[in-house]
Every structure is written in structure tokens, then in C-alpha cells.
Amino acid sequence: MEKNLQIVSFEQSNQWYESLIDLKGVYSSVHSNSKGYGSSANLLVNEMFANLLELAFQKKIELSSPLIITDYGCGQSKASNILAEIIANNVERISSAISAGKSINEILREMSPKIKEADNKEVSFLPQSVSYGHILVQRYDIGIAEYSMKPKYKADVVFCNDVFEHIPETDLLAFIAGLQEAGQYIFASISLRDAVNYMKVPEGMLWENAKKVDAPKGIILTRDDVSGEFIFSLHVSIFSQSRWQEILGSDWTLLAAQDYTAVSAMNFRPSEEYQKAKRDLISQFGFVDFIPFPTKLGSRYERDPILWRRTALMQPQKHIQKLNVLESFPESAFKKQETEESLAFLSFIGVSFTKNGIWEIEKVPDFLDKLYQLEQTCKKDSLSDIEVERKAKEIIRLGV
């Protein structure tokens, strides 16, 4: 596999150094060693379904006609395959609902049991190309050998979930050009935050080609505060929504996403009805939280102290991002509940915050010990993740 050498900078004894790292090698290693890595899109099938329905409503695609979908940067996700199978098996019902004038969310509600049923199916391995009736799904990911060849056909629709943030800024324009060549209509979910997942970088690898520099450039490596190990964060391009709009250009539309720490991007102009439907969809199915706290019972977070600390440290910014996304939502029980939960969490860990048009953090205290004790207390006698979460919310609400 051809290498993708990237400049990385790291600091030691107040001196900056520069070295090289193979980015393709990093992602290949992560996929090989982490079961399920890159499968976050499995939780976004409802949102992806809404995207296809919007294209159908605008008559840009016909769901009952031959359709090619490419999952660009698919990772280990099966989301595009789930979606294609659902549509192929229920195309007459979906087409009739569209013809009858049913809304996106009405159709999603009707199809929700089918989505859950498909998502629960065990899939050991998916070939690069799979046909589901009249729908062809192509998978592409440079980090997985079986999917690393460019797709054979140009797609009608391209899904690109949680990929942009993994591309170095210097490579983004070339990446976007490749994405546009891959298909006509593109939907991307772009994370706006640092990654929880990371890779330890052996010092020997760094020093092999290291040289002193006056200032850092390229990808900045950090050090874990406790272990002192150099950390390669798997998100290398972390920008605001406005910055991503500048990078993508005026032909792209950026909207709130079901993952509230991300933005949903598309290379066409969605209807006003769709933009309202996206907010309704989130209110109906809830936000997707990819960095939940307390962490899942028996998960790798409990076996990896660095991963746990990275997750805990991201919580304040996560809740601030959610509060800002909620500002665009109409008043509702959903908005009230989600706002109260985030404000209670921030108060519980002692973070001071303000709202001057947007929610901002003013001061972040050292709160890791408090979150560690919260998690240990909740997990001590509980039997399920749902019970752990319920107990944690009660403790946070009471502020004890």
C-alpha cells in the first residue's frame, strides 16, 4: 500500500521537533487492531434515510430505479448497506408513501422497526460491492486493504461519514475533488471536535527522522498528562462550522447533525421542509452521543486509562456544543430536557459558562476526580448501561 507521509511536530524540553509519519499506516493499524473502529455511522441510518428521501422529494433520484451508493471512507460501518437493504425490500411501500404526500419523518416513523431489525443483524464481513435488488453499494476506504481500490462506478449518492476530520488540512482540497468525482450528490458528517480514539507513537519512530524547528507545523502530537506518552489524535483537522463552509465553498450547505458535535454537509441546496424535518428527526429519535459519560459497562474505556481521560476531558465542550445546536430548535419538551441536562452537567463539574449570543465556557476546573467517582458510584451496583445512565443523571441533577 502506497504511503502517505505527513509532517508531525512534537515538543520536548521546550524545544520543537519535526518528524514524518505514515498516515495510511496509522489508519490501517487502527482498523486492524480495533474491532468496530469506524462504525459510528451505524447510528446515523435515520439521518441517512432522510437524506435519500429529500433527494427523492426533489426528484433528483428515483428510489424505485437502479441506484448506486458509494460509502466513501466506510471504515467498518454497515450503515449504507443497511439503508440499501431496507429501501430495496420496501421500495413499493416507500414510493407509495412519497406519492401520498407523507413527510420525511412520517416515513421514518413507519420504517423505524425495519431499521432496528436490519441494524441488529450480524454481519461478519461485507464485500466491496454488494447489490440489494436494484441498489448497488460500493465501499471505499484507504485504511482497509479489501476496500482500498477506487470504486468501479460513479455513484448517484455518496455518503462520507466522519472522514473529513481525518484528512490533513493540506490534503483537503484534493480529497474534496476526489469525493466529487465519486458521485453526483454527496452527504457528509464532519466532526467538529477532537477524537477520543488515539494512537500511541513510539519515541523511537519519532526520533528516527526528527529535526529541530523553531515552530510547529503539520500535525501536532500531544502528550498524555499521566503516562507522558506521545499521542496521535485520529482527528487531524478540527475546525468550526464556519471554517468548514469556507473550505467547502458556497455550493455546499451545512446543517445541524444528529451527532451534535458534528455538522451535516451536502453539495446541493436542501428544501426548507427538509431543514425543518432534520430538527424534527432529531427531536423524534434523539441526538447521537459518540462520547457518552458514564462510559459503557465492560467497554475498552475501562481497560485504557488514556482513553477514559480523553473521554472525560471532552465532556464540557461536548455539552456546550449541544447547547449551541439547541438554540436553532423551536421550544419543545425535547429542547427543554436536553438543555436542562447539559446545564446540570456543567454545573455539577464546576464549569462556569455564559451565553452572549452563543454558549461559551469561561472556566474549567480540574474535574476528572469528580467524574471518576461519579462513574464508580453509578457502576457499583447497577446491572445495565441504562441503569448506570439513569443513576448518573439523578446524581448530577441533585448536584451531590
Coordinates of C-alpha atoms in Angstrom, one line a residue:
M1 CA 0.0 0.0 0.0
E2 CA 1.4 3.4 -1.0
K3 CA 2.4 5.5 2.0
N4 CA 1.0 9.0 2.9
L5 CA 3.8 10.7 4.7
Q6 CA 2.8 13.6 6.8
I7 CA 4.8 16.1 8.9
V8 CA 4.2 15.8 12.6
S9 CA 5.6 18.2 15.3
F10 CA 6.3 17.4 19.0
E11 CA 7.8 19.2 21.9
Q12 CA 10.5 18.0 24.3
S13 CA 12.3 20.1 26.9
N14 CA 10.8 23.4 25.5
Q15 CA 12.2 22.5 22.0
W16 CA 10.0 21.8 19.0
Y17 CA 11.0 18.9 16.7
E18 CA 9.6 17.8 13.3
S19 CA 9.3 14.2 12.0
L20 CA 7.3 12.2 9.5
I21 CA 4.6 9.6 10.0
D22 CA 2.7 7.4 7.5
L23 CA -0.9 8.4 7.8
K24 CA -2.2 5.4 5.8
G25 CA -0.2 3.2 8.0
V26 CA -1.8 4.7 11.1
Y27 CA -5.3 4.1 9.9
S28 CA -4.5 0.6 8.6
S29 CA -3.1 -0.2 12.1
V30 CA -6.1 1.2 13.9
H31 CA -8.6 -0.7 11.7
S32 CA -6.6 -3.9 12.1
N33 CA -6.3 -3.6 15.9
S34 CA -9.7 -2.1 16.8
K35 CA -12.8 -4.1 16.2
G36 CA -15.7 -1.8 15.2
Y37 CA -13.5 1.3 14.6
G38 CA -15.1 3.5 12.0
S39 CA -18.6 2.1 12.6
S40 CA -20.1 5.2 14.1
A41 CA -22.3 5.7 11.0
N42 CA -24.4 2.7 12.1
L43 CA -26.2 5.1 14.5
L44 CA -26.9 7.6 11.7
V45 CA -29.1 5.4 9.5
N46 CA -32.2 7.5 10.2
E47 CA -30.4 10.7 9.2
M48 CA -29.0 9.0 6.0
F49 CA -32.5 7.7 5.2
A50 CA -33.8 11.3 5.5
N51 CA -31.1 12.4 3.1
L52 CA -32.2 10.0 0.4
L53 CA -35.9 10.9 0.9
E54 CA -35.0 14.6 0.4
L55 CA -33.4 13.7 -2.9
A56 CA -36.4 11.7 -3.9
F57 CA -38.8 14.5 -2.9
Q58 CA -36.7 16.9 -5.1
K59 CA -36.9 14.3 -7.9
K60 CA -33.1 14.2 -8.1
I61 CA -33.2 10.4 -7.7
E62 CA -35.9 7.8 -8.0
L63 CA -35.8 5.2 -5.2
S64 CA -37.5 2.5 -7.4
S65 CA -35.0 2.9 -10.2
P66 CA -31.4 1.5 -10.4
L67 CA -29.3 3.3 -7.8
I68 CA -25.6 3.3 -7.0
I69 CA -24.5 4.4 -3.5
T70 CA -20.8 4.8 -2.5
D71 CA -19.7 4.8 1.1
Y72 CA -16.6 6.9 0.9
G73 CA -14.3 6.2 3.9
C74 CA -16.6 3.5 5.0
G75 CA -14.4 2.1 7.8
Q76 CA -16.2 -0.8 9.5
S77 CA -19.6 0.7 9.2
K78 CA -22.5 -1.2 7.6
A79 CA -24.8 1.9 7.5
S80 CA -25.0 2.3 3.7
N81 CA -25.7 -1.4 3.3
I82 CA -28.4 -1.4 6.0
L83 CA -30.0 1.6 4.2
A84 CA -29.9 0.0 0.8
E85 CA -31.3 -3.3 2.0
I86 CA -34.2 -1.5 3.7
I87 CA -35.1 0.5 0.6
A88 CA -34.8 -2.4 -1.8
N89 CA -37.0 -4.6 0.4
N90 CA -39.6 -1.9 1.0
V91 CA -39.4 0.2 -2.2
E92 CA -43.1 -0.1 -3.1
R93 CA -44.2 0.9 0.4
I94 CA -41.8 3.9 0.5
S95 CA -42.7 5.0 -3.1
S96 CA -46.4 4.9 -2.2
A97 CA -45.8 6.9 0.9
I98 CA -43.9 9.6 -1.1
S99 CA -46.7 9.7 -3.7
A100 CA -49.3 10.0 -1.0
G101 CA -47.5 13.2 0.3
K102 CA -46.3 11.8 3.6
S103 CA -43.5 13.7 5.2
I104 CA -39.9 12.5 5.7
N105 CA -40.5 11.9 9.4
E106 CA -43.8 10.1 8.8
I107 CA -42.0 7.7 6.5
L108 CA -39.1 7.3 9.0
R109 CA -41.5 6.5 11.8
E110 CA -43.2 3.8 9.7
M111 CA -39.8 2.3 8.7
S112 CA -38.2 2.5 12.2
P113 CA -38.9 -1.2 13.1
K114 CA -37.3 -2.2 9.8
I115 CA -34.2 -0.1 10.6
K116 CA -33.9 -1.6 14.0
E117 CA -34.3 -5.1 12.6
A118 CA -31.6 -4.6 9.9
D119 CA -29.2 -3.0 12.4
N120 CA -29.4 -6.0 14.7
K121 CA -28.4 -8.4 12.0
E122 CA -25.0 -9.9 12.5
V123 CA -22.7 -9.2 9.5
S124 CA -19.2 -10.8 9.6
F125 CA -17.7 -9.2 6.5
L126 CA -19.1 -7.1 3.6
P127 CA -17.6 -7.3 0.1
Q128 CA -16.5 -4.1 -1.5
S129 CA -19.5 -4.2 -3.8
V130 CA -22.9 -5.6 -2.8
S131 CA -26.2 -5.5 -4.7
Y132 CA -29.5 -5.3 -2.9
G133 CA -32.1 -5.7 -5.6
H134 CA -31.8 -2.6 -7.8
I135 CA -29.4 -0.8 -5.5
L136 CA -25.6 -1.3 -5.7
V137 CA -23.5 -0.3 -2.6
Q138 CA -19.8 0.3 -3.1
R139 CA -17.4 0.6 -0.2
Y140 CA -14.1 2.6 -0.2
D141 CA -11.5 3.2 2.5
I142 CA -7.8 3.6 2.0
G143 CA -7.2 2.2 5.5
I144 CA -8.7 -1.2 4.8
A145 CA -7.0 -3.4 2.2
E146 CA -10.2 -5.0 1.0
Y147 CA -11.8 -1.6 0.3
S148 CA -8.8 0.4 -0.8
M149 CA -9.4 0.2 -4.6
K150 CA -11.3 3.1 -6.1
P151 CA -15.0 2.2 -6.7
K152 CA -15.7 0.9 -10.2
Y153 CA -18.8 3.1 -10.9
K154 CA -19.6 6.7 -10.4
A155 CA -22.4 6.8 -7.8
D156 CA -25.7 8.6 -7.7
V157 CA -25.3 9.2 -4.0
V158 CA -22.1 9.3 -1.9
F159 CA -22.1 9.1 1.9
C160 CA -19.0 10.3 3.7
N161 CA -19.5 9.9 7.4
D162 CA -16.8 11.1 9.9
V163 CA -13.9 11.2 7.3
F164 CA -13.1 14.9 6.6
E165 CA -11.7 15.4 10.1
H166 CA -9.2 12.6 9.5
I167 CA -7.7 14.4 6.4
P168 CA -4.7 16.8 7.0
E169 CA -5.6 20.4 6.0
T170 CA -3.0 20.4 3.2
D171 CA -4.8 17.4 1.6
L172 CA -8.4 18.6 2.0
L173 CA -8.9 20.2 -1.4
A174 CA -7.6 17.1 -3.2
F175 CA -9.8 14.9 -1.0
I176 CA -12.9 17.0 -1.8
A177 CA -12.1 16.8 -5.5
G178 CA -11.9 13.0 -5.3
L179 CA -15.2 12.9 -3.4
Q180 CA -16.9 15.0 -6.1
E181 CA -15.6 12.7 -8.8
A182 CA -17.0 9.7 -6.9
G183 CA -20.6 10.7 -7.3
Q184 CA -23.3 13.3 -8.0
Y185 CA -25.0 14.0 -4.6
I186 CA -22.8 14.0 -1.5
F187 CA -23.8 13.8 2.1
A188 CA -21.0 14.2 4.7
S189 CA -21.0 14.2 8.5
I190 CA -18.0 16.2 9.7
S191 CA -16.9 16.1 13.3
L192 CA -16.1 19.5 14.9
R193 CA -14.2 18.1 17.9
D194 CA -11.0 16.2 18.9
A195 CA -11.1 12.4 18.6
V196 CA -11.4 10.2 21.6
N197 CA -9.5 7.5 19.7
Y198 CA -5.8 7.9 19.5
M199 CA -2.6 6.0 18.7
K200 CA 0.5 5.9 20.9
V201 CA 3.5 7.0 18.9
P202 CA 6.8 5.2 19.9
E203 CA 9.5 7.7 20.6
G204 CA 11.9 5.6 18.5
M205 CA 9.7 6.2 15.4
L206 CA 9.7 10.0 16.1
W207 CA 13.4 10.4 16.7
E208 CA 14.4 8.4 13.6
N209 CA 13.9 11.3 11.3
A210 CA 13.5 14.1 13.8
K211 CA 15.0 17.6 13.3
K212 CA 14.8 20.8 15.4
V213 CA 12.4 23.5 14.3
D214 CA 11.6 27.0 15.5
A215 CA 7.8 26.5 15.4
P216 CA 5.5 23.5 15.0
K217 CA 3.7 22.8 11.7
G218 CA 1.7 19.9 10.3
I219 CA 0.0 17.6 12.7
I220 CA 0.8 18.4 16.4
L221 CA 1.4 15.5 18.7
T222 CA 0.4 15.9 22.3
R223 CA 1.5 14.0 25.4
D224 CA -0.7 12.2 27.9
D225 CA -0.5 14.1 31.2
V226 CA -0.2 10.9 33.3
S227 CA 1.8 8.4 31.2
G228 CA 3.9 11.0 29.3
E229 CA 3.4 9.1 26.0
F230 CA 3.2 10.9 22.7
I231 CA -0.4 10.8 21.3
F232 CA -1.5 10.9 17.7
S233 CA -5.1 12.1 17.8
L234 CA -7.1 10.5 15.0
H235 CA -8.8 13.8 14.2
V236 CA -6.2 16.0 12.5
S237 CA -8.4 18.7 11.0
I238 CA -10.6 20.3 13.7
F239 CA -12.4 23.4 12.5
S240 CA -15.6 25.4 13.3
Q241 CA -18.6 25.1 11.1
S242 CA -17.9 28.5 9.5
R243 CA -14.4 27.4 8.6
W244 CA -15.7 24.2 7.0
Q245 CA -18.1 26.3 5.0
E246 CA -15.1 28.4 3.7
I247 CA -13.2 25.2 2.8
L248 CA -16.2 23.6 1.0
G249 CA -17.4 26.7 -0.7
S250 CA -20.8 28.2 -1.4
D251 CA -22.2 25.2 -3.4
W252 CA -22.3 23.2 -0.1
T253 CA -25.0 23.5 2.6
L254 CA -24.1 22.9 6.3
L255 CA -26.8 22.0 8.8
A256 CA -27.1 20.6 12.3
A257 CA -26.5 16.9 12.5
Q258 CA -27.9 14.1 14.7
D259 CA -24.4 13.9 16.2
Y260 CA -24.4 17.4 17.8
T261 CA -20.6 17.5 17.9
A262 CA -20.7 17.3 14.1
V263 CA -22.1 19.2 11.1
S264 CA -24.1 17.7 8.2
A265 CA -22.8 18.8 4.8
M266 CA -24.3 18.3 1.3
N267 CA -23.3 19.6 -2.1
F268 CA -26.8 20.8 -3.1
R269 CA -29.5 23.1 -1.7
P270 CA -31.9 21.3 0.5
S271 CA -35.5 22.4 0.8
E272 CA -36.9 24.4 3.8
E273 CA -39.1 21.4 4.6
Y274 CA -36.0 19.2 4.8
Q275 CA -34.2 21.6 7.2
K276 CA -37.3 21.5 9.5
A277 CA -37.5 17.8 9.1
K278 CA -33.9 17.4 10.3
R279 CA -34.7 19.2 13.5
D280 CA -37.9 17.1 13.9
L281 CA -36.0 13.9 13.2
I282 CA -33.5 14.8 16.0
S283 CA -36.4 15.6 18.4
Q284 CA -38.1 12.3 17.4
F285 CA -35.1 9.9 17.6
G286 CA -32.8 11.9 19.9
F287 CA -29.3 13.1 19.5
V288 CA -26.5 10.6 18.9
D289 CA -23.7 10.9 21.6
F290 CA -20.5 9.3 20.5
I291 CA -18.7 10.2 23.7
P292 CA -21.2 9.2 26.4
F293 CA -20.5 9.5 30.1
P294 CA -20.5 7.4 32.2
T295 CA -18.7 5.1 29.8
K296 CA -20.3 1.8 28.7
L297 CA -20.1 -1.1 31.1
G298 CA -17.2 -3.5 30.2
S299 CA -16.0 -1.3 27.4
R300 CA -12.4 -0.6 26.4
Y301 CA -12.7 2.7 28.2
E302 CA -12.4 0.8 31.5
R303 CA -9.2 -1.0 30.3
D304 CA -7.5 2.1 28.8
P305 CA -6.8 4.9 31.3
I306 CA -5.7 7.3 28.5
L307 CA -8.9 6.7 26.5
W308 CA -11.0 7.2 29.7
R309 CA -9.3 10.6 30.4
R310 CA -9.7 11.8 26.8
T311 CA -13.4 11.0 27.0
A312 CA -13.9 12.7 30.4
L313 CA -11.9 15.8 29.3
M314 CA -14.2 16.3 26.3
Q315 CA -17.4 16.4 28.3
P316 CA -17.6 20.2 28.9
Q317 CA -17.0 21.1 25.3
K318 CA -19.5 18.4 24.2
H319 CA -22.3 19.9 26.3
I320 CA -21.5 23.5 25.1
Q321 CA -21.7 22.3 21.5
K322 CA -25.1 20.7 22.2
L323 CA -26.4 23.8 23.9
N324 CA -25.5 25.9 20.8
V325 CA -27.1 23.4 18.4
L326 CA -30.3 23.5 20.5
E327 CA -30.5 27.3 20.0
S328 CA -31.8 26.7 16.5
F329 CA -34.6 24.4 17.7
P330 CA -38.1 25.5 18.4
E331 CA -39.3 25.4 22.0
S332 CA -40.4 21.9 22.9
A333 CA -40.2 19.3 25.7
F334 CA -37.2 17.8 23.9
K335 CA -35.3 21.1 23.8
K336 CA -36.1 21.9 27.5
Q337 CA -35.0 18.4 28.7
E338 CA -31.7 18.4 26.7
T339 CA -30.9 21.9 27.8
E340 CA -31.5 21.2 31.4
E341 CA -29.4 18.1 31.3
S342 CA -26.4 19.8 29.8
L343 CA -26.6 22.8 32.1
A344 CA -26.9 20.5 35.1
F345 CA -23.8 18.5 34.0
L346 CA -21.7 21.7 33.5
S347 CA -22.8 22.9 37.0
F348 CA -22.1 19.6 38.6
I349 CA -18.4 19.5 37.5
G350 CA -18.0 23.2 38.4
V351 CA -17.6 24.6 34.9
S352 CA -18.6 28.3 34.6
F353 CA -20.3 29.3 31.4
T354 CA -22.0 32.2 29.9
K355 CA -24.4 33.0 27.0
N356 CA -23.7 36.1 24.9
G357 CA -25.5 35.1 21.8
I358 CA -23.7 31.7 21.9
W359 CA -22.9 29.5 24.8
E360 CA -19.2 29.7 25.9
I361 CA -17.1 28.2 28.6
E362 CA -15.5 30.7 31.0
K363 CA -13.6 28.5 33.4
V364 CA -12.9 24.8 33.5
P365 CA -11.7 23.4 36.9
D366 CA -9.9 20.1 37.4
F367 CA -12.9 17.8 37.4
L368 CA -11.5 14.4 36.5
D369 CA -11.6 13.0 40.0
K370 CA -15.2 14.0 40.4
L371 CA -16.2 12.3 37.1
Y372 CA -14.2 9.2 38.1
Q373 CA -16.1 9.0 41.5
L374 CA -19.4 9.6 39.7
E375 CA -18.7 6.7 37.3
Q376 CA -17.6 4.3 40.0
T377 CA -20.6 5.1 42.2
C378 CA -23.0 4.5 39.4
K379 CA -21.5 1.3 38.2
K380 CA -21.0 -0.2 41.7
D381 CA -24.4 -1.9 41.9
S382 CA -26.1 -1.3 38.5
L383 CA -26.8 -4.1 36.1
S384 CA -27.2 -2.3 32.8
D385 CA -25.9 0.8 30.9
I386 CA -29.4 2.3 31.0
E387 CA -29.5 2.0 34.9
V388 CA -26.0 3.5 35.1
E389 CA -27.0 6.4 32.9
R390 CA -30.3 6.9 34.9
K391 CA -28.4 6.9 38.2
A392 CA -25.8 9.3 36.9
K393 CA -28.4 11.8 35.7
E394 CA -30.1 11.7 39.1
I395 CA -26.8 12.4 41.0
I396 CA -26.0 15.2 38.5
R397 CA -29.5 16.7 38.8
L398 CA -29.2 16.7 42.6
G399 CA -25.6 18.1 42.5
V400 CA -24.3 15.6 45.0

